[in-house]
Amino acid sequence: MNKTSFVYTTYIATTPEKLWAALTTSEFTKQYFFGREIVSDWQVGSSFKLMNKDKVEHYGEVLVYEPYRLLTITWSVKDVEVERMSTVTYELTPMDATVKLSLRHEELLEKDIRKDEGKIEGFNNGWPVILSNLKSLLETGKTLAAF
């Protein structure tokens, strides 16, 4: 099977410290990640979980943790046939009063990228909605009304 990647970049009027807190703190993730909570102690080698109430939706391991700059985690992908791991990297680049946030989701299969643009299915449709919600929350204090 051919492996593929998804990359999404956005620019957020915030500080690296506030964006880092939003990416790594449960109180923030619940607000922009549709009620889901990310749980970890953020030590390299530690586990992380993305929880939806009491259910683990995704899990993985912290690979790189460089505060305010770089976070890489493995990310579980559930298929009908098998559960497999992918890799998600958040890279923060300060630019005066703005932070460039680049997300790379790697080790995906072609079927993880969905062509149906009208739905929030597939990583290529889901991540932009989540990160747009994050951007709106940090810049306005509110998430997007459509979601």
mmCIF file of C-alpha atoms in Angstrom:
data_model
loop_
_atom_site.group_PDB
_atom_site.id
_atom_site.type_symbol
_atom_site.label_atom_id
_atom_site.label_comp_id
_atom_site.label_asym_id
_atom_site.label_seq_id
_atom_site.Cartn_x
_atom_site.Cartn_y
_atom_site.Cartn_z
ATOM 1 C CA MET A 1 0.000 0.000 0.000
ATOM 2 C CA ASN A 2 1.214 3.480 -0.842
ATOM 3 C CA LYS A 3 1.782 5.802 2.097
ATOM 4 C CA THR A 4 0.731 9.427 1.867
ATOM 5 C CA SER A 5 0.824 12.569 3.990
ATOM 6 C CA PHE A 6 -1.497 15.472 4.687
ATOM 7 C CA VAL A 7 -0.074 18.938 5.387
ATOM 8 C CA TYR A 8 -2.056 21.956 6.566
ATOM 9 C CA THR A 9 -0.653 25.380 7.445
ATOM 10 C CA THR A 10 -2.447 28.308 9.043
ATOM 11 C CA TYR A 11 -1.428 31.632 10.560
ATOM 12 C CA ILE A 12 -2.844 32.577 13.964
ATOM 13 C CA ALA A 13 -2.741 35.967 15.670
ATOM 14 C CA THR A 14 -1.498 34.676 19.018
ATOM 15 C CA THR A 15 1.684 33.877 20.896
ATOM 16 C CA PRO A 16 3.603 30.582 20.766
ATOM 17 C CA GLU A 17 2.832 30.120 24.483
ATOM 18 C CA LYS A 18 -0.941 30.447 24.026
ATOM 19 C CA LEU A 19 -0.952 28.205 20.953
ATOM 20 C CA TRP A 20 1.152 25.586 22.745
ATOM 21 C CA ALA A 21 -1.265 25.610 25.689
ATOM 22 C CA ALA A 22 -4.176 25.183 23.272
ATOM 23 C CA LEU A 23 -2.519 22.157 21.669
ATOM 24 C CA THR A 24 -1.502 20.433 24.907
ATOM 25 C CA THR A 25 -4.128 21.349 27.524
ATOM 26 C CA SER A 26 -7.397 19.463 27.935
ATOM 27 C CA GLU A 27 -9.382 22.585 28.821
ATOM 28 C CA PHE A 28 -8.485 24.119 25.452
ATOM 29 C CA THR A 29 -8.859 20.993 23.321
ATOM 30 C CA LYS A 30 -12.391 20.411 24.605
ATOM 31 C CA GLN A 31 -13.358 23.815 23.219
ATOM 32 C CA TYR A 32 -12.099 23.499 19.627
ATOM 33 C CA PHE A 33 -11.845 19.692 19.171
ATOM 34 C CA PHE A 34 -15.613 19.136 19.419
ATOM 35 C CA GLY A 35 -15.635 18.196 23.100
ATOM 36 C CA ARG A 36 -12.659 15.876 22.843
ATOM 37 C CA GLU A 37 -9.946 16.057 25.451
ATOM 38 C CA ILE A 38 -6.258 15.331 24.886
ATOM 39 C CA VAL A 39 -4.606 13.657 27.872
ATOM 40 C CA SER A 40 -0.842 13.222 28.402
ATOM 41 C CA ASP A 41 1.973 14.233 30.713
ATOM 42 C CA TRP A 42 3.889 15.255 27.545
ATOM 43 C CA GLN A 43 7.117 13.471 28.377
ATOM 44 C CA VAL A 44 8.929 11.913 25.406
ATOM 45 C CA GLY A 45 7.955 8.241 25.422
ATOM 46 C CA SER A 46 4.713 8.852 27.336
ATOM 47 C CA SER A 47 1.308 7.973 25.997
ATOM 48 C CA PHE A 48 -1.379 10.368 24.898
ATOM 49 C CA LYS A 49 -5.103 9.803 24.450
ATOM 50 C CA LEU A 50 -7.785 11.735 22.625
ATOM 51 C CA MET A 51 -10.892 11.144 24.725
ATOM 52 C CA ASN A 52 -14.522 11.690 23.770
ATOM 53 C CA LYS A 53 -16.179 11.569 27.176
ATOM 54 C CA ASP A 54 -15.023 8.177 28.546
ATOM 55 C CA LYS A 55 -14.090 6.675 25.173
ATOM 56 C CA VAL A 56 -10.551 6.675 23.737
ATOM 57 C CA GLU A 57 -10.886 7.734 20.091
ATOM 58 C CA HIS A 58 -7.175 7.947 19.279
ATOM 59 C CA TYR A 59 -4.035 7.171 21.213
ATOM 60 C CA GLY A 60 -0.314 7.204 20.679
ATOM 61 C CA GLU A 61 3.089 8.084 22.049
ATOM 62 C CA VAL A 62 4.912 11.389 22.431
ATOM 63 C CA LEU A 63 7.958 11.291 20.131
ATOM 64 C CA VAL A 64 9.146 14.929 20.234
ATOM 65 C CA TYR A 65 8.231 17.600 22.787
ATOM 66 C CA GLU A 66 9.967 20.954 22.307
ATOM 67 C CA PRO A 67 7.701 23.540 23.997
ATOM 68 C CA TYR A 68 6.476 26.406 21.837
ATOM 69 C CA ARG A 69 8.148 24.917 18.751
ATOM 70 C CA LEU A 70 7.615 21.247 17.897
ATOM 71 C CA LEU A 71 5.343 18.393 18.986
ATOM 72 C CA THR A 72 5.315 14.976 17.302
ATOM 73 C CA ILE A 73 3.084 12.099 18.371
ATOM 74 C CA THR A 74 2.067 8.769 16.950
ATOM 75 C CA TRP A 75 -1.654 8.661 16.168
ATOM 76 C CA SER A 76 -3.838 5.566 15.971
ATOM 77 C CA VAL A 77 -5.932 5.019 12.855
ATOM 78 C CA LYS A 78 -8.759 2.523 13.115
ATOM 79 C CA ASP A 79 -9.575 0.526 10.002
ATOM 80 C CA VAL A 80 -12.104 -2.217 9.515
ATOM 81 C CA GLU A 81 -9.266 -4.686 8.965
ATOM 82 C CA VAL A 82 -6.648 -3.515 11.459
ATOM 83 C CA GLU A 83 -5.579 -0.697 13.718
ATOM 84 C CA ARG A 84 -2.383 1.042 12.628
ATOM 85 C CA MET A 85 -0.247 4.004 13.633
ATOM 86 C CA SER A 86 0.446 7.257 11.841
ATOM 87 C CA THR A 87 2.462 10.320 12.893
ATOM 88 C CA VAL A 88 1.220 13.862 13.598
ATOM 89 C CA THR A 89 3.616 16.807 13.888
ATOM 90 C CA TYR A 90 2.712 20.329 14.955
ATOM 91 C CA GLU A 91 5.374 22.917 14.121
ATOM 92 C CA LEU A 92 5.099 26.471 15.471
ATOM 93 C CA THR A 93 7.024 29.333 13.861
ATOM 94 C CA PRO A 94 6.751 32.779 15.517
ATOM 95 C CA MET A 95 6.259 35.680 13.100
ATOM 96 C CA ASP A 96 5.970 38.917 15.118
ATOM 97 C CA ALA A 97 2.390 38.952 16.500
ATOM 98 C CA THR A 98 1.467 35.843 14.501
ATOM 99 C CA VAL A 99 2.361 32.165 14.760
ATOM 100 C CA LYS A 100 2.605 29.961 11.697
ATOM 101 C CA LEU A 101 1.186 26.545 12.607
ATOM 102 C CA SER A 102 2.039 23.664 10.288
ATOM 103 C CA LEU A 103 0.460 20.263 10.815
ATOM 104 C CA ARG A 104 1.857 17.186 9.079
ATOM 105 C CA HIS A 105 -0.055 13.913 9.338
ATOM 106 C CA GLU A 106 2.154 11.176 7.884
ATOM 107 C CA GLU A 107 2.072 7.433 7.326
ATOM 108 C CA LEU A 108 -1.486 7.634 6.011
ATOM 109 C CA LEU A 109 -3.005 5.425 3.359
ATOM 110 C CA GLU A 110 -4.682 6.782 0.247
ATOM 111 C CA LYS A 111 -8.068 5.784 1.683
ATOM 112 C CA ASP A 112 -7.475 8.135 4.661
ATOM 113 C CA ILE A 113 -7.779 11.075 2.251
ATOM 114 C CA ARG A 114 -11.421 11.520 1.244
ATOM 115 C CA LYS A 115 -12.653 13.226 -1.897
ATOM 116 C CA ASP A 116 -16.096 14.050 -0.446
ATOM 117 C CA GLU A 117 -15.620 17.744 0.300
ATOM 118 C CA GLY A 118 -19.096 18.211 1.791
ATOM 119 C CA LYS A 119 -18.367 16.135 4.870
ATOM 120 C CA ILE A 120 -15.850 16.149 7.695
ATOM 121 C CA GLU A 121 -14.564 12.679 6.859
ATOM 122 C CA GLY A 122 -10.950 11.857 6.174
ATOM 123 C CA PHE A 123 -7.968 13.612 7.678
ATOM 124 C CA ASN A 124 -7.848 16.115 4.799
ATOM 125 C CA ASN A 125 -11.347 17.343 5.688
ATOM 126 C CA GLY A 126 -11.209 16.960 9.484
ATOM 127 C CA TRP A 127 -7.925 18.688 10.332
ATOM 128 C CA PRO A 128 -8.797 21.989 8.569
ATOM 129 C CA VAL A 129 -12.059 22.232 10.532
ATOM 130 C CA ILE A 130 -10.318 21.481 13.840
ATOM 131 C CA LEU A 131 -7.494 23.950 13.194
ATOM 132 C CA SER A 132 -9.915 26.619 11.942
ATOM 133 C CA ASN A 133 -11.851 26.187 15.178
ATOM 134 C CA LEU A 134 -8.558 26.542 17.097
ATOM 135 C CA LYS A 135 -7.629 29.702 15.165
ATOM 136 C CA SER A 136 -11.049 31.239 15.775
ATOM 137 C CA LEU A 137 -10.931 30.391 19.484
ATOM 138 C CA LEU A 138 -7.495 31.958 19.979
ATOM 139 C CA GLU A 139 -8.272 35.060 17.915
ATOM 140 C CA THR A 140 -11.867 35.762 18.977
ATOM 141 C CA GLY A 141 -12.518 33.676 22.082
ATOM 142 C CA LYS A 142 -15.246 31.769 20.192
ATOM 143 C CA THR A 143 -15.336 28.659 18.027
ATOM 144 C CA LEU A 144 -17.004 28.541 14.628
ATOM 145 C CA ALA A 145 -20.802 28.585 14.815
ATOM 146 C CA ALA A 146 -21.189 26.160 11.893
ATOM 147 C CA PHE A 147 -19.615 23.382 13.934
#
